[in-house]
PDB file of C-alpha atoms in Angstrom:
ATOM      1  CA  MET A   1      45.134 256.799  47.085  1.00 62.00           C
ATOM      2  CA  LEU A   2      46.515 259.149  44.442  1.00 60.00           C
ATOM      3  CA  ARG A   3      48.940 256.436  43.261  1.00 61.00           C
ATOM      4  CA  PHE A   4      46.053 254.025  42.783  1.00 55.00           C
ATOM      5  CA  LYS A   5      44.142 256.587  40.693  1.00 60.00           C
ATOM      6  CA  ILE A   6      47.186 257.200  38.497  1.00 61.00           C
ATOM      7  CA  LEU A   7      47.760 253.477  38.092  1.00 51.00           C
ATOM      8  CA  ALA A   8      44.078 252.926  37.276  1.00 57.00           C
ATOM      9  CA  SER A   9      44.212 255.573  34.553  1.00 61.00           C
ATOM     10  CA  VAL A  10      47.526 254.427  33.036  1.00 55.00           C
ATOM     11  CA  VAL A  11      46.754 250.699  32.755  1.00 53.00           C
ATOM     12  CA  PRO A  12      43.965 251.099  30.143  1.00 60.00           C
ATOM     13  CA  LEU A  13      46.188 253.416  28.093  1.00 58.00           C
ATOM     14  CA  LEU A  14      49.026 250.886  28.115  1.00 56.00           C
ATOM     15  CA  ALA A  15      46.650 248.087  27.123  1.00 54.00           C
ATOM     16  CA  ALA A  16      45.290 250.179  24.245  1.00 57.00           C
ATOM     17  CA  ALA A  17      48.824 250.939  23.058  1.00 56.00           C
ATOM     18  CA  VAL A  18      49.782 247.252  23.066  1.00 51.00           C
ATOM     19  CA  PHE A  19      46.645 246.290  21.131  1.00 52.00           C
ATOM     20  CA  ALA A  20      47.129 249.121  18.647  1.00 52.00           C
ATOM     21  CA  ARG A  21      50.759 248.190  18.063  1.00 50.00           C
ATOM     22  CA  ASN A  22      49.889 244.576  17.317  1.00 49.00           C
ATOM     23  CA  GLU A  23      46.612 245.452  15.569  1.00 47.00           C
ATOM     24  CA  ILE A  24      44.768 243.161  17.986  1.00 46.00           C
ATOM     25  CA  GLY A  25      46.446 239.915  17.072  1.00 44.00           C
ATOM     26  CA  SER A  26      47.223 238.764  13.587  1.00 46.00           C
ATOM     27  CA  VAL A  27      44.558 240.516  11.559  1.00 51.00           C
ATOM     28  CA  SER A  28      45.180 239.967   7.868  1.00 60.00           C
ATOM     29  CA  HIS A  29      45.095 243.038   5.644  1.00 77.00           C
ATOM     30  CA  PRO A  30      45.237 243.181   1.863  1.00 83.00           C
ATOM     31  CA  CYS A  31      48.868 243.177   0.809  1.00 83.00           C
ATOM     32  CA  ILE A  32      50.925 242.962  -2.369  1.00 82.00           C
ATOM     33  CA  ALA A  33      54.622 242.386  -2.962  1.00 80.00           C
ATOM     34  CA  LEU A  34      56.536 244.534  -5.440  1.00 77.00           C
ATOM     35  CA  GLY A  35      60.085 243.275  -5.750  1.00 76.00           C
ATOM     36  CA  ASP A  36      61.669 243.378  -2.281  1.00 76.00           C
ATOM     37  CA  THR A  37      58.999 245.714  -0.916  1.00 80.00           C
ATOM     38  CA  SER A  38      55.577 244.759   0.341  1.00 85.00           C
ATOM     39  CA  VAL A  39      52.665 247.188   0.413  1.00 88.00           C
ATOM     40  CA  GLU A  40      49.948 246.564   2.990  1.00 89.00           C
ATOM     41  CA  LEU A  41      46.697 248.283   3.906  1.00 90.00           C
ATOM     42  CA  THR A  42      46.421 249.197   7.551  1.00 88.00           C
ATOM     43  CA  SER A  43      43.605 250.520   9.686  1.00 86.00           C
ATOM     44  CA  LEU A  44      46.117 252.350  11.894  1.00 85.00           C
ATOM     45  CA  PHE A  45      46.091 255.833  10.403  1.00 82.00           C
ATOM     46  CA  TRP A  46      49.120 257.056  12.357  1.00 86.00           C
ATOM     47  CA  LYS A  47      51.349 254.172  11.233  1.00 85.00           C
ATOM     48  CA  ALA A  48      50.690 254.569   7.501  1.00 86.00           C
ATOM     49  CA  GLY A  49      53.259 256.312   5.354  1.00 87.00           C
ATOM     50  CA  VAL A  50      50.763 256.882   2.543  1.00 90.00           C
ATOM     51  CA  HIS A  51      47.186 258.101   3.041  1.00 91.00           C
ATOM     52  CA  VAL A  52      44.981 257.747  -0.030  1.00 94.00           C
ATOM     53  CA  ALA A  53      41.493 259.146  -0.439  1.00 94.00           C
ATOM     54  CA  PHE A  54      38.797 258.532  -3.035  1.00 96.00           C
ATOM     55  CA  THR A  55      36.624 261.008  -4.902  1.00 95.00           C
ATOM     56  CA  ASP A  56      33.690 260.885  -7.290  1.00 94.00           C
ATOM     57  CA  ASP A  57      34.792 264.206  -8.809  1.00 93.00           C
ATOM     58  CA  LEU A  58      37.360 263.730 -11.586  1.00 93.00           C
ATOM     59  CA  SER A  59      38.559 267.335 -11.234  1.00 93.00           C
ATOM     60  CA  ARG A  60      39.686 266.667  -7.619  1.00 92.00           C
ATOM     61  CA  ALA A  61      41.572 263.462  -8.467  1.00 93.00           C
ATOM     62  CA  THR A  62      45.349 263.238  -8.642  1.00 93.00           C
ATOM     63  CA  VAL A  63      45.344 259.609  -9.854  1.00 94.00           C
ATOM     64  CA  ARG A  64      42.814 257.920 -12.151  1.00 95.00           C
ATOM     65  CA  VAL A  65      42.250 254.174 -11.779  1.00 95.00           C
ATOM     66  CA  GLN A  66      40.100 252.292 -14.270  1.00 95.00           C
ATOM     67  CA  ILE A  67      38.367 249.032 -13.379  1.00 95.00           C
ATOM     68  CA  THR A  68      38.537 246.673 -16.339  1.00 95.00           C
ATOM     69  CA  ASP A  69      36.811 243.352 -17.050  1.00 93.00           C
ATOM     70  CA  ASP A  70      39.783 242.092 -19.063  1.00 92.00           C
ATOM     71  CA  ALA A  71      42.759 240.847 -17.042  1.00 91.00           C
ATOM     72  CA  ASN A  72      45.002 241.096 -20.123  1.00 92.00           C
ATOM     73  CA  ALA A  73      44.268 244.825 -20.445  1.00 90.00           C
ATOM     74  CA  ALA A  74      45.040 245.510 -16.767  1.00 91.00           C
ATOM     75  CA  ASP A  75      48.264 246.933 -15.352  1.00 87.00           C
ATOM     76  CA  PHE A  76      47.461 245.200 -12.064  1.00 88.00           C
ATOM     77  CA  ALA A  77      45.279 242.113 -11.575  1.00 88.00           C
ATOM     78  CA  VAL A  78      44.086 240.600  -8.317  1.00 86.00           C
ATOM     79  CA  VAL A  79      42.757 237.063  -8.554  1.00 85.00           C
ATOM     80  CA  ASP A  80      43.240 235.306  -5.241  1.00 76.00           C
ATOM     81  CA  ASP A  81      40.400 232.811  -5.069  1.00 63.00           C
ATOM     82  CA  GLY A  82      42.213 229.933  -6.747  1.00 55.00           C
ATOM     83  CA  LEU A  83      44.794 227.442  -5.604  1.00 53.00           C
ATOM     84  CA  GLY A  84      48.412 228.389  -5.104  1.00 50.00           C
ATOM     85  CA  SER A  85      48.069 231.753  -3.371  1.00 49.00           C
ATOM     86  CA  GLU A  86      51.479 233.253  -2.599  1.00 53.00           C
ATOM     87  CA  THR A  87      51.071 233.881   1.134  1.00 52.00           C
ATOM     88  CA  GLU A  88      54.846 233.979   1.715  1.00 56.00           C
ATOM     89  CA  SER A  89      55.340 236.835  -0.744  1.00 58.00           C
ATOM     90  CA  CYS A  90      53.863 239.441   1.551  1.00 71.00           C
ATOM     91  CA  GLN A  91      55.587 238.907   4.863  1.00 72.00           C
ATOM     92  CA  PRO A  92      56.095 242.061   6.949  1.00 70.00           C
ATOM     93  CA  ASN A  93      59.655 243.372   6.803  1.00 74.00           C
ATOM     94  CA  PRO A  94      61.429 246.688   7.366  1.00 75.00           C
ATOM     95  CA  ALA A  95      60.706 247.710   3.764  1.00 77.00           C
ATOM     96  CA  THR A  96      56.919 247.223   4.143  1.00 85.00           C
ATOM     97  CA  ARG A  97      55.015 250.318   3.025  1.00 88.00           C
ATOM     98  CA  LEU A  98      51.801 250.865   4.984  1.00 89.00           C
ATOM     99  CA  VAL A  99      48.853 252.488   3.225  1.00 90.00           C
ATOM    100  CA  THR A 100      45.582 253.647   4.728  1.00 90.00           C
ATOM    101  CA  ILE A 101      42.351 254.812   3.127  1.00 92.00           C
ATOM    102  CA  ALA A 102      41.332 258.196   4.490  1.00 92.00           C
ATOM    103  CA  ALA A 103      37.850 259.687   4.345  1.00 90.00           C
ATOM    104  CA  GLN A 104      39.284 263.023   3.139  1.00 89.00           C
ATOM    105  CA  PRO A 105      42.574 263.920   1.386  1.00 87.00           C
ATOM    106  CA  VAL A 106      45.473 264.181   3.835  1.00 86.00           C
ATOM    107  CA  ASP A 107      48.360 266.643   3.391  1.00 82.00           C
ATOM    108  CA  GLY A 108      48.553 266.491  -0.383  1.00 83.00           C
ATOM    109  CA  GLY A 109      48.204 262.701  -0.458  1.00 89.00           C
ATOM    110  CA  PRO A 110      46.858 260.950  -3.551  1.00 94.00           C
ATOM    111  CA  VAL A 111      43.176 261.317  -4.360  1.00 95.00           C
ATOM    112  CA  ILE A 112      41.918 258.429  -6.475  1.00 95.00           C
ATOM    113  CA  TYR A 113      39.149 258.598  -9.046  1.00 96.00           C
ATOM    114  CA  LEU A 114      37.946 255.006  -9.508  1.00 95.00           C
ATOM    115  CA  SER A 115      35.746 254.304 -12.542  1.00 95.00           C
ATOM    116  CA  THR A 116      35.103 251.905 -15.384  1.00 93.00           C
ATOM    117  CA  ASP A 117      35.898 254.574 -17.995  1.00 89.00           C
ATOM    118  CA  GLY A 118      39.278 255.836 -19.245  1.00 79.00           C
ATOM    119  CA  PRO A 119      41.654 257.496 -19.552  1.00 87.00           C
ATOM    120  CA  ALA A 120      43.524 256.142 -16.551  1.00 91.00           C
ATOM    121  CA  ASP A 121      46.920 256.159 -14.890  1.00 93.00           C
ATOM    122  CA  TYR A 122      46.360 252.524 -13.839  1.00 93.00           C
ATOM    123  CA  ARG A 123      43.987 249.822 -15.026  1.00 94.00           C
ATOM    124  CA  ILE A 124      43.063 247.132 -12.500  1.00 94.00           C
ATOM    125  CA  TYR A 125      41.274 243.807 -12.725  1.00 94.00           C
ATOM    126  CA  VAL A 126      39.868 242.485  -9.430  1.00 93.00           C
ATOM    127  CA  ARG A 127      38.225 239.095  -8.861  1.00 91.00           C
ATOM    128  CA  SER A 128      38.686 238.406  -5.185  1.00 86.00           C
ATOM    129  CA  LYS A 129      36.947 237.396  -2.000  1.00 83.00           C
ATOM    130  CA  THR A 130      39.483 239.289   0.120  1.00 81.00           C
ATOM    131  CA  PHE A 131      40.271 242.442  -1.914  1.00 85.00           C
ATOM    132  CA  SER A 132      37.728 245.074  -2.878  1.00 91.00           C
ATOM    133  CA  GLN A 133      38.267 247.169  -5.994  1.00 94.00           C
ATOM    134  CA  GLN A 134      38.880 250.183  -3.748  1.00 95.00           C
ATOM    135  CA  GLU A 135      41.503 248.301  -1.702  1.00 93.00           C
ATOM    136  CA  ALA A 136      43.301 247.121  -4.842  1.00 93.00           C
ATOM    137  CA  ALA A 137      43.351 250.690  -6.185  1.00 94.00           C
ATOM    138  CA  ALA A 138      44.664 252.005  -2.847  1.00 93.00           C
ATOM    139  CA  LEU A 139      47.449 249.402  -2.810  1.00 91.00           C
ATOM    140  CA  ILE A 140      48.665 250.042  -6.328  1.00 91.00           C
ATOM    141  CA  VAL A 141      48.583 253.820  -5.917  1.00 92.00           C
ATOM    142  CA  GLY A 142      50.151 253.571  -2.459  1.00 89.00           C
ATOM    143  CA  ALA A 143      52.900 251.337  -3.832  1.00 86.00           C
ATOM    144  CA  HIS A 144      54.185 254.305  -5.802  1.00 78.00           C
ATOM    145  CA  GLY A 145      53.445 256.924  -3.175  1.00 71.00           C
ATOM    146  CA  GLY A 146      50.599 258.360  -5.248  1.00 64.00           C
ATOM    147  CA  HIS A 147      52.700 259.073  -8.320  1.00 61.00           C
ATOM    148  CA  PRO A 148      51.690 257.160 -11.444  1.00 59.00           C
ATOM    149  CA  LEU A 149      54.653 255.052 -12.551  1.00 51.00           C
ATOM    150  CA  PRO A 150      55.016 252.051 -14.818  1.00 50.00           C
ATOM    151  CA  LEU A 151      54.621 248.756 -12.952  1.00 48.00           C
ATOM    152  CA  GLN A 152      57.124 245.949 -13.165  1.00 48.00           C
ATOM    153  CA  ALA A 153      55.714 242.924 -11.373  1.00 47.00           C
ATOM    154  CA  ALA A 154      53.494 242.475  -8.369  1.00 50.00           C
ATOM    155  CA  SER A 155      52.220 239.431  -6.544  1.00 48.00           C
ATOM    156  CA  LEU A 156      49.832 238.662  -3.713  1.00 47.00           C
TER     157      LEU A 156
END
């Protein structure tokens, strides 16, 4: 009887682990490709290498991201509603960097101040049905581990 109780308690844990590992099938998360590395948002907090948080208080921010209405003025633009989306550019690989959005700052991780005013470390332009402005900001900051750096080229 004790063996049955142990088995009954272990089976749900194993099932949860399998689902968590595979993120319950093939759920698509916002992702960008930067050179040979892809950066993807994940809902699995423990798998992410970078945990970003957002704040409304500029004094608490470590990275400032400005939302712009001019794609030419942006350091990073997300426009994925047209034809010719580059779905192959963001395939998971060993170099994939996983980023998660935390409710509170985690262990000195980047804290993003997202606004329409400058000055800013990054300027983003977002016109998308799949990416929110917050997700785009998290990806671009997470791509550099929370340290503002000049961008080279990124694609969806």
